[in-house]
Structures are given as C-alpha cells and as structure tokens.
Short mmCIF file of C-alpha atoms in Angstrom, two decimals:
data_model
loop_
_atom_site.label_atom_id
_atom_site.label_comp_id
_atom_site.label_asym_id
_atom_site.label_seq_id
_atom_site.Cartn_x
_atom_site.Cartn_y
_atom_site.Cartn_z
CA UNK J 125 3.30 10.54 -18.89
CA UNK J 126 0.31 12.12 -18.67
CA UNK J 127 -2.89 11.43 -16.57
CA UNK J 128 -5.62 10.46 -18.66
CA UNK J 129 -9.22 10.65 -17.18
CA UNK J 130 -11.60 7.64 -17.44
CA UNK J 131 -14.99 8.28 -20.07
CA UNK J 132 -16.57 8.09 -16.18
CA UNK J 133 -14.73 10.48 -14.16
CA UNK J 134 -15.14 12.82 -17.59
CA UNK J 135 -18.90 12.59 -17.79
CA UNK J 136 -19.90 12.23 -14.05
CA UNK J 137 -22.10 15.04 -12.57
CA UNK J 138 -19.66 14.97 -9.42
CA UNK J 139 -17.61 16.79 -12.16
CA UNK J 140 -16.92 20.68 -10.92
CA UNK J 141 -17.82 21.95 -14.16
CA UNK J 142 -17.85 25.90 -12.38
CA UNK J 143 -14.14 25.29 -10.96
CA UNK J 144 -12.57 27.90 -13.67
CA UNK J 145 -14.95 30.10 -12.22
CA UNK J 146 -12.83 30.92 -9.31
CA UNK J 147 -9.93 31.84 -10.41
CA UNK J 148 -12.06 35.08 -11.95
CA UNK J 149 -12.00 38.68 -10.48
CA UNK J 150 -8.58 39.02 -9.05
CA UNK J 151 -7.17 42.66 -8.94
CA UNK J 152 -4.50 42.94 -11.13
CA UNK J 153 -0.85 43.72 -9.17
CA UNK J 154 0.43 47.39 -9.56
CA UNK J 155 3.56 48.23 -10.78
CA UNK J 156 3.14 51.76 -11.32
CA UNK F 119 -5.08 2.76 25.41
CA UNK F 120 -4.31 -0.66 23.52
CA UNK F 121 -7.02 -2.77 22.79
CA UNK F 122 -6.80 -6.33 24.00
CA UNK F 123 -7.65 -7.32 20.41
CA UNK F 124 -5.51 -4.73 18.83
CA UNK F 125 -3.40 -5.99 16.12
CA UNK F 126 0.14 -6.28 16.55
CA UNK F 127 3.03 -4.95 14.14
CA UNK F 128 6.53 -5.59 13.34
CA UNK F 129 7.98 -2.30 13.03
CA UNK F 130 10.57 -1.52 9.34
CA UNK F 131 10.63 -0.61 6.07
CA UNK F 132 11.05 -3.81 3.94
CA UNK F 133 12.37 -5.84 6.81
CA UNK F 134 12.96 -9.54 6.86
CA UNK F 135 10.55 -10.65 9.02
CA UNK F 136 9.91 -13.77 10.58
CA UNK F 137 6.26 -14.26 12.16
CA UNK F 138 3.76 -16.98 12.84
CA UNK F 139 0.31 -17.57 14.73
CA UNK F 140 1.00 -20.85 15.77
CA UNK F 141 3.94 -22.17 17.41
CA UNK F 142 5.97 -24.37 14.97
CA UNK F 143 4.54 -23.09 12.01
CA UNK F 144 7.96 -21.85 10.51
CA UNK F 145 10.24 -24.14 9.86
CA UNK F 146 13.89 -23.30 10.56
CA UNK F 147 16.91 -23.13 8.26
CA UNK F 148 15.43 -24.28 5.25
CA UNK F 149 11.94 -22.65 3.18
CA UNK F 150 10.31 -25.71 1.64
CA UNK F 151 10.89 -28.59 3.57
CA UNK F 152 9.45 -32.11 2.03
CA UNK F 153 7.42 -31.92 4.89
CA UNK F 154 6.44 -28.93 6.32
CA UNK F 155 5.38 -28.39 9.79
CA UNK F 156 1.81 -29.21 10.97
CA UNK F 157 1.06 -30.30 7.35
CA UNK F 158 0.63 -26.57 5.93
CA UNK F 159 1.80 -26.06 2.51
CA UNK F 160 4.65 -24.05 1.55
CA UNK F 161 4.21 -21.20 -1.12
CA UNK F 162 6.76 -18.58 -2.64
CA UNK F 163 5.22 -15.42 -3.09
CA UNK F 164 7.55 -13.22 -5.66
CA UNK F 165 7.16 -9.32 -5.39
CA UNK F 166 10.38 -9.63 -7.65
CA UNK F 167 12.06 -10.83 -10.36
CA UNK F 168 13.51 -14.30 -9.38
CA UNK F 169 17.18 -13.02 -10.27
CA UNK F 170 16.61 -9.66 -9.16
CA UNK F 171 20.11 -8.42 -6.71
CA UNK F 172 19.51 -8.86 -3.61
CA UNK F 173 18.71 -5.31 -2.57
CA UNK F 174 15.79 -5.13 -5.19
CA UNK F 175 14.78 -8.70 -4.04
CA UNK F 176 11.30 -9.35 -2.67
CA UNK F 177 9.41 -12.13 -1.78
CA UNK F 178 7.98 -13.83 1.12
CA UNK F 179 7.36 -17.49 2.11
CA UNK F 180 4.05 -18.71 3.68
CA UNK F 181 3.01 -21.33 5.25
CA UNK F 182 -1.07 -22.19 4.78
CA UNK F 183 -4.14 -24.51 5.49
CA UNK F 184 -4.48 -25.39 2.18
CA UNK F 185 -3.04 -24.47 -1.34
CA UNK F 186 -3.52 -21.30 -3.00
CA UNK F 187 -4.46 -22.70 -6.27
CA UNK F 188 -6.99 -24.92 -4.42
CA UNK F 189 -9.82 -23.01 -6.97
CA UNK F 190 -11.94 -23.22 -9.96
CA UNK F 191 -11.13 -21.05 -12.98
CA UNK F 192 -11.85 -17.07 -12.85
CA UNK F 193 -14.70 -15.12 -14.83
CA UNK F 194 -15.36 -11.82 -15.54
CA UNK F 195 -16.89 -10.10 -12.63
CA UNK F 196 -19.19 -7.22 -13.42
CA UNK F 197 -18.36 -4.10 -11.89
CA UNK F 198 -17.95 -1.52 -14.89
CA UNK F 199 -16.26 1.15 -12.98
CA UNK F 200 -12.33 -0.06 -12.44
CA UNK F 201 -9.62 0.09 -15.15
CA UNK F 202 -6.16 0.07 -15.98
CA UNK F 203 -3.55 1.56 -18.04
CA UNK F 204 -3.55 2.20 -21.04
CA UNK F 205 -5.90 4.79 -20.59
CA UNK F 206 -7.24 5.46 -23.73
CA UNK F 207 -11.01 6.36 -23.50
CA UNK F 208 -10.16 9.81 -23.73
CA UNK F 209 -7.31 12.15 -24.95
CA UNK F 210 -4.81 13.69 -22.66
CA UNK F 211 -6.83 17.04 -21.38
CA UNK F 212 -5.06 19.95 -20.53
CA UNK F 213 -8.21 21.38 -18.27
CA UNK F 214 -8.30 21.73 -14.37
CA UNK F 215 -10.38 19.00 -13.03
CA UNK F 216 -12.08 18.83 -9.84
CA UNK F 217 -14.68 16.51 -8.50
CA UNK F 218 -17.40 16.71 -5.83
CA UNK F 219 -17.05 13.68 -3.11
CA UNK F 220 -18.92 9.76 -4.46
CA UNK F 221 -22.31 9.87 -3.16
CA UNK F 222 -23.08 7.45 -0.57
CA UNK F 223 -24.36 5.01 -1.91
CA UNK F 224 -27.90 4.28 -0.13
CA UNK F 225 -27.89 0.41 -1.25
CA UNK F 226 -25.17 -1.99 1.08
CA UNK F 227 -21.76 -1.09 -0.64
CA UNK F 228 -18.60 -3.45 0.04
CA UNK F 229 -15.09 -1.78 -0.45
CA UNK F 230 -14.85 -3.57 -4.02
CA UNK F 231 -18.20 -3.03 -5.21
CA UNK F 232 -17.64 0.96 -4.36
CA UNK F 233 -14.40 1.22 -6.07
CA UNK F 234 -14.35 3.48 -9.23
CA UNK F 235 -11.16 4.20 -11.43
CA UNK F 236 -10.70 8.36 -11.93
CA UNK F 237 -7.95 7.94 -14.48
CA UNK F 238 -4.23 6.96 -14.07
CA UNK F 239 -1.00 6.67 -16.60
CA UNK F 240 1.19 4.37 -18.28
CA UNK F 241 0.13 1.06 -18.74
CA UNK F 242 -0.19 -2.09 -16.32
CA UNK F 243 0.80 -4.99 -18.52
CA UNK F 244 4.50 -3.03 -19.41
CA UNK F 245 4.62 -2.31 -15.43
CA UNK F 246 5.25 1.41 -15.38
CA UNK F 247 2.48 4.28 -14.44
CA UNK F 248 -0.32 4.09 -11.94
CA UNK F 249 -3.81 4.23 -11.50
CA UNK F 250 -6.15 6.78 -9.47
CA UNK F 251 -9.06 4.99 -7.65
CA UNK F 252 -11.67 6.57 -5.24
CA UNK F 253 -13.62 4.18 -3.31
CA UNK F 254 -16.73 4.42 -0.79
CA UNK F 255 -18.23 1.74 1.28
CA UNK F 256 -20.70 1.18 3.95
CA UNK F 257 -20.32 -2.56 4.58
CA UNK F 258 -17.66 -5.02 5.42
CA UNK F 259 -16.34 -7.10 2.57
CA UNK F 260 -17.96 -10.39 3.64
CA UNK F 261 -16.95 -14.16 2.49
CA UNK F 262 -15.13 -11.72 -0.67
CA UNK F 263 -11.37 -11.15 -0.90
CA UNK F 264 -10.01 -8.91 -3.53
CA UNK F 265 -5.87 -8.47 -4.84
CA UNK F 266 -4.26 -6.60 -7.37
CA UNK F 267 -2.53 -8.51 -9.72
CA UNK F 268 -2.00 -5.05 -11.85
CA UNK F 269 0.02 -3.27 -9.23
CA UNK F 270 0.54 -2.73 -5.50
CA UNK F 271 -1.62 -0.39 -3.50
CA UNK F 272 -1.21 2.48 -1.88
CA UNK F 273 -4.48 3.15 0.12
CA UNK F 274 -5.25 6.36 2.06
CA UNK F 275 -7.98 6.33 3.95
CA UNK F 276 -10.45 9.08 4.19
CA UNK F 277 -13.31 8.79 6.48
CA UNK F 278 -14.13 5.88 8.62
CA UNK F 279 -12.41 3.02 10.55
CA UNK F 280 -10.90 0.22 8.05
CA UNK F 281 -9.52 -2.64 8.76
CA UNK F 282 -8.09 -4.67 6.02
CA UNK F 283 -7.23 -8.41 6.81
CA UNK F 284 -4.93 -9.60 4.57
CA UNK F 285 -3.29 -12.51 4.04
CA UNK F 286 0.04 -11.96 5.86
CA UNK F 287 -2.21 -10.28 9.01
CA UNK F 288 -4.73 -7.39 10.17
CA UNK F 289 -3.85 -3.80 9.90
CA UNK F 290 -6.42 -1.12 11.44
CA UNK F 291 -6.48 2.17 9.35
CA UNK F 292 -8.17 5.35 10.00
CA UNK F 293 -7.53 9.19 8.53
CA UNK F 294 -3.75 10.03 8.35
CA UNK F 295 -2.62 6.67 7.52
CA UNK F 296 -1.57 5.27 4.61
CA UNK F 297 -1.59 1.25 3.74
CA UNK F 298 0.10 -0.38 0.96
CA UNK F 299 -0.84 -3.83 0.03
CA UNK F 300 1.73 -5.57 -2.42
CA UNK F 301 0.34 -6.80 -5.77
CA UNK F 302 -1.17 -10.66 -5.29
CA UNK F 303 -1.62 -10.06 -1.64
CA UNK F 304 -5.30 -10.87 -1.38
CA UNK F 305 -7.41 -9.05 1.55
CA UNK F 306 -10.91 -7.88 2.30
CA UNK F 307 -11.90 -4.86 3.96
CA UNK F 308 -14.21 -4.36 7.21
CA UNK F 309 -15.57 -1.21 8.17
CA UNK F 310 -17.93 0.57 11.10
CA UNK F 311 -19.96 2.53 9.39
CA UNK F 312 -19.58 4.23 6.10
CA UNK F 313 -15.76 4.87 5.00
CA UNK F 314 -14.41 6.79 1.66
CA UNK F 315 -10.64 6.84 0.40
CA UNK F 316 -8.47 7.14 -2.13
CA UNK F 317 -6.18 4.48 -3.89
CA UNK F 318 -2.94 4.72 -5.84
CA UNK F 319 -1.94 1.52 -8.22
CA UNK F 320 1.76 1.17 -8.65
CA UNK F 321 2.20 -0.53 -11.97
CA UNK F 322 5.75 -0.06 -11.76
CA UNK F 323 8.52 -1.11 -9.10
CA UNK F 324 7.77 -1.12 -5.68
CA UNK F 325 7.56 1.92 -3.32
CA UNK F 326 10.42 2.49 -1.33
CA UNK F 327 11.76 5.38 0.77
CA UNK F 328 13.69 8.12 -0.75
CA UNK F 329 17.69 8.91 -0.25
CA UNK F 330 18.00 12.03 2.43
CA UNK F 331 20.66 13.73 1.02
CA UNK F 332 21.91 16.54 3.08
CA UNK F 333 18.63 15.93 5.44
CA UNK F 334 21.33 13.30 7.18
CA UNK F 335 20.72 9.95 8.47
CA UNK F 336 17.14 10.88 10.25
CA UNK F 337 13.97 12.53 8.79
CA UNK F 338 10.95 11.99 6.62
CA UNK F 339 9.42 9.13 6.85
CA UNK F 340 11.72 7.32 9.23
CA UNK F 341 11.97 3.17 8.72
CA UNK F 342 10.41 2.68 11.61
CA UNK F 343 7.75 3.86 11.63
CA UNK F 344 6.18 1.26 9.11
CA UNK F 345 4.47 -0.85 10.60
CA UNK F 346 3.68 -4.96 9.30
CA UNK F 347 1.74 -7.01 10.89
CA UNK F 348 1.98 -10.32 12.40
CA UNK F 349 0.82 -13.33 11.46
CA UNK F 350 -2.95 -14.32 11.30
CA UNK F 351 -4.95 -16.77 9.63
CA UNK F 352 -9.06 -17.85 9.75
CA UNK F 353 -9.99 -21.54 9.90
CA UNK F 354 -13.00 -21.16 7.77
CA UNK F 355 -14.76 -23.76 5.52
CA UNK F 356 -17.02 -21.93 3.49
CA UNK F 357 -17.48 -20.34 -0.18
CA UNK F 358 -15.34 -17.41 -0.67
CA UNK F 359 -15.29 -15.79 -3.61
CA UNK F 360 -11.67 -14.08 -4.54
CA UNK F 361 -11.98 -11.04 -6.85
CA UNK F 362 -8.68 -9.71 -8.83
CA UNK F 363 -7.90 -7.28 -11.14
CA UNK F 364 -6.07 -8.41 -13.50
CA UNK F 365 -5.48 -6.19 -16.86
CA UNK F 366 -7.30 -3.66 -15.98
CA UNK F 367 -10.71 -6.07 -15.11
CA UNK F 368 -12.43 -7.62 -12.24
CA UNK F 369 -12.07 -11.54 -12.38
CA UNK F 370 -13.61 -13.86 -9.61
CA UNK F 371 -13.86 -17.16 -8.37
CA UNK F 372 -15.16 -18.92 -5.79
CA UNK F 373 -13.06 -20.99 -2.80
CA UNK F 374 -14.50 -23.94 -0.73
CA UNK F 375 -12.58 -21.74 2.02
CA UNK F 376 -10.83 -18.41 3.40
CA UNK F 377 -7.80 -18.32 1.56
CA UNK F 378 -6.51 -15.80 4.55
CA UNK F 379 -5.01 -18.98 6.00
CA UNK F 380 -1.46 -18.16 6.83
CA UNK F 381 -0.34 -20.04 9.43
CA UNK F 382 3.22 -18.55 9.26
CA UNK F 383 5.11 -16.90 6.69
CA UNK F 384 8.89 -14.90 6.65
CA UNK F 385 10.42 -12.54 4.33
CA UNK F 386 10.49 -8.62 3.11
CA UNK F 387 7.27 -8.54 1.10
CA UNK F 388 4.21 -7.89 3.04
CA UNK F 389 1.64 -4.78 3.99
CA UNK F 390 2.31 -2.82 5.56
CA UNK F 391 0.84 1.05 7.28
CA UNK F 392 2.08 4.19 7.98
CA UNK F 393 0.93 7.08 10.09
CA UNK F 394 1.83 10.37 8.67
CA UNK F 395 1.55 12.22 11.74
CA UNK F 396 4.82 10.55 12.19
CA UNK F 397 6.10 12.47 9.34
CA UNK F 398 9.21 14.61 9.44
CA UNK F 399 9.45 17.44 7.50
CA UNK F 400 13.19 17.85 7.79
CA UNK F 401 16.19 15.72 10.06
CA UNK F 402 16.51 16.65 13.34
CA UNK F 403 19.59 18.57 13.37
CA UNK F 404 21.75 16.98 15.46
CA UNK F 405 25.82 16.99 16.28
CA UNK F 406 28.01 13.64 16.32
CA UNK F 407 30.03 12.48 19.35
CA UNK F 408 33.36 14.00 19.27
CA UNK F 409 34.85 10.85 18.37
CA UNK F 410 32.58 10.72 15.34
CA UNK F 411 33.32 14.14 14.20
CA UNK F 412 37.18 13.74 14.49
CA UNK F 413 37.14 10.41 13.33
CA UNK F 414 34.65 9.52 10.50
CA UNK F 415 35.65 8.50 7.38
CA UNK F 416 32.28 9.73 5.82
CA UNK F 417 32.39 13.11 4.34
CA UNK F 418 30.41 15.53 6.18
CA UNK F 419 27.34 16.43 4.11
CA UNK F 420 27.09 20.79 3.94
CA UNK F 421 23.80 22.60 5.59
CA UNK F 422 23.03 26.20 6.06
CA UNK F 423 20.18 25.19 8.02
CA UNK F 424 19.66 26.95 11.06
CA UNK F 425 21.09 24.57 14.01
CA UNK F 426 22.76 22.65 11.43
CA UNK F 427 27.12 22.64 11.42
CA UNK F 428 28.96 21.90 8.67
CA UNK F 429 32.14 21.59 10.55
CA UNK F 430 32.66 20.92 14.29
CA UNK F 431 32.44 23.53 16.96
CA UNK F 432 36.14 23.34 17.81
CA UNK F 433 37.62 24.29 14.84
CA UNK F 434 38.57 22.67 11.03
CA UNK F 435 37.41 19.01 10.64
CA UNK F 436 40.42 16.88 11.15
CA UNK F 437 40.65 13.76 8.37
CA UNK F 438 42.15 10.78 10.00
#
C-alpha cells in the first residue's frame, strides 16, 4: 500500500522543495 | 547510577506479568472475583480478539480506584492536525519528500497539542496500515491523558527526556529508545524541556519480534531486553480530561479523577520500551555443548558465517 501524504505535510513550508536538487552534477562512470 | 525514584521494569517480550503497587491488590487464582480486593474494580482490557489462540492472545486484567467508564460522553476536540487512514486528501505521489524539523513552537505545547499526522497507509477502521506522526512539545501533559483507540504506538523519541505515565506504570524515554503503547492504553507525557519525536500507528496486529532463521536462537532484538513496567497508580480527585483518537479524530472528555489508577493489574498486554543500543545486528556465533551437538533432535540450521559451524568440530553430525 502506498504512503499517502496529508494536504498538511504536502503544503507545509518545512517541505524541502530543493531536495531533487542534490542528486544533480554527478560525473558520469566510465566504461571506456 | 539508579535513581532512587527510577522506575522499575519487568524485563520480556509479551510476558505474562503479574505486578501491583499495593500489597493485596491482585487477587489470586481467579480474575474477577465478586469482590475484589481493597474494593478496586476489576476490568478486562482486550488487545485481542476474545477467541483469538492462545499464542495471538492479548489482554491484561486491572485492578483500579474507580471504573473506567466513570465519564461523561466524548466531543470533538479541536486539534486539526492528526488523521487516520484512509488517506485520501491527496493522490499517491511518486516524488522524493523531505521535510525540515517542526518549529518550536514559542507558545506552551503539550505532547498532544504538538502532534501532527505526515501521512500513513491503509485504513484504521479495517485494521491494516499505519500512520506517520511527528510530534514536538515543550510542556508536560498536565491533568490530560491521551490513547489510541486507532492503533498501538510505536514512539521514538528524538530530543529530550520523556516520560510517559501510563496506565499500567512509568517508563522514562530518551534518544535511542523506542516505546510502544498498546491501543486503549491511556497515558500522558512529561517532559524537561522541549522534546521532538516521531510516532508510528499500527492499525493492524500487534508488533512482535521476528523469526531468526539461520541467525540461531540469539540476536536482534533479544526478548529481554523489553522492558514493562511495574505497577503505578495516582490517587487524584480532580478534572482530567482524556483525549482519544478514535477514527482518525481527537475526542475528549472530562474525568472527576486520574484515570491512571491501577492499583494492580496481570497479563501480556502492556507498554512497554526498548533501547536499541541493545540491538544485535547478527547472533553471536556460538557452539553447543557436546552433548547438544551429538544429541539434538533439532536440525542444525547451515551458516557460512565466519565463526559460524555447520557441523561439529569432530567430524559428521551423528543423528541419534
């Protein structure tokens, strides 16, 4: 079943609306 | 150091346990005699189906001042950020969520008044699923009780010193334990200073503690290391209002007294805490007696763990 968020814990501030943000700018692996 | 005021445990996972604060309180050999010892009043608390086998069984009997339906009829109490399952204020979202800590709250915050629902799963009322609460607090619960009627919780505290007195006794809680409180137990929470956790609502069956498997007979959270407490009760004759959630609301309603007045009570559903530092990641690998290993019956479970045998030193296990 899945989690469902609340209409609060959706529309807070406290929300970490920048957390995709760090999972940018890794170096890709090398294979070659 | 122990504290000379330090509450005491019984130590056991889902033990039958037998404990009371006053000599005499627990009457012997029968539950519900006609007339109970020093006039308390006998009460069946069910964490079980009535008919459920034996090893699912739970319930407890207590033994207190004054009836627990000695109270006035329950009204909505306005808190506007707890809820249960069905959670349907929002679609299932398939995006990475991550929040920043609950603010403080700068106005006096009680354990209930600071508790706010995240989201959960499945639904209360069909008893499967759970709910995911975050609370804050910077007061003590005072002349307030709170229970779940929804689901049992599983509590881990955050920041802070907590001590929740509960019905069936006082457990102390601090970072790196965890508490569970059984649906209908009511309790209230005092603090020293400001405190912030996180709570998990079992809609469905109670917790219990997981087979080993190969891990052997010892190893991750060992049995004994839960700890219950011990009987305690309060004497007090003054308003006290009892908040529950009960689908998915806050209800409340007011007592002419504590109802944390357990004299006594016995049985295998109660809180209880558990320090994780006690944790074990894996069994300690260890070797049986000889006699064991030449005699046992039980098959010998295989490990390619490092230090672990899967037949005895001396040669082929011998089968009896």
């Amino acid at each position: 079943m899945p989690i469902r968020t609340t209409v609060w814990a959706e529309k807070t501030p406290l929300m970490q609306l920048d957390y995709d943000d760090c999972w940018t700018g890794f170096e890709k692996g090398k294979v070659g | 150091m122990t504290r000379s005021n330090a509450p005491a445990y019984q130590t056991g996972f889902a033990n039958h346990f037998a404990t009371e604060a006053v000599e005499g309180a627990l009457p012997v050999g029968r539950n519900s005699p006609q007339r109970p010892l020093l006039g308390l009043y006998a009460e069946q608390l069910s964490g079980a189906a009535f008919t459920a086998p034996r090893d699912h069984n739970l319930r407890s009997w207590l033994y207190r001042l004054r009836p627990s339906a000695q109270h006035g009829p329950y009204a909505p109490f306005a808190q506007g950020r707890v809820r249960s399952g069905p959670f349907t204020e929002t679609p299932p979202n398939p995006n990475r969520m991550r929040w920043d800590p609950l603010t403080m709250p700068d106005q006096p915050t009680d354990w209930v008044e600071g508790l706010t629902t995240y989201g959960g799963n499945g639904d209360a009322d069909s008893g499967a699923g759970v709910g995911i609460h975050l609370y804050v607090a910077n007061r003590s619960m005072v002349d307030r009780v709170f229970y779940s009627a929804d689901g049992e919780l599983l509590i881990v505290p955050q920041q802070g010193s907590h001590r929740f007195v509960t019905e069936m006794g006082v457990i102390e809680a601090a970072p790196g334990h965890v508490v569970v409180i059984p649906r209908g137990v009511r309790f209230r929470v005092e603090v020293d200073g400001e405190v912030r956790g996180y709570v998990c609502e079992n809609y469905g069956s109670p917790f219990r503690l997981p087979d080993l498997g190969p891990i052997g007979s010892n190893g991750l959270a060992n049995p004994r290391d839960f700890e219950t407490p011990v009987a305690w009760f309060e004497d007090v004759d003054r308003p006290t209002e009892c908040v529950q959630k009960y689908g998915g609301l806050l209800w409340a309603t007011t007592f002419d007294h504590s109802p944390l007045d357990v004299v006594g009570w016995h049985g295998n559903y109660a809180p209880y805490r558990y320090d994780t530092a006690r944790f074990n990641t894996a069994g300690t690998a260890q070797r049986r007696p000889t006699s064991s290993r030449t005699r046992s019956r039980t098959p010998w479970p295989s490990c390619s763990r490092r230090g672990c045998r899967s037949a005895p030193r001396s040669g082929p296990r011998k089968r009896p």
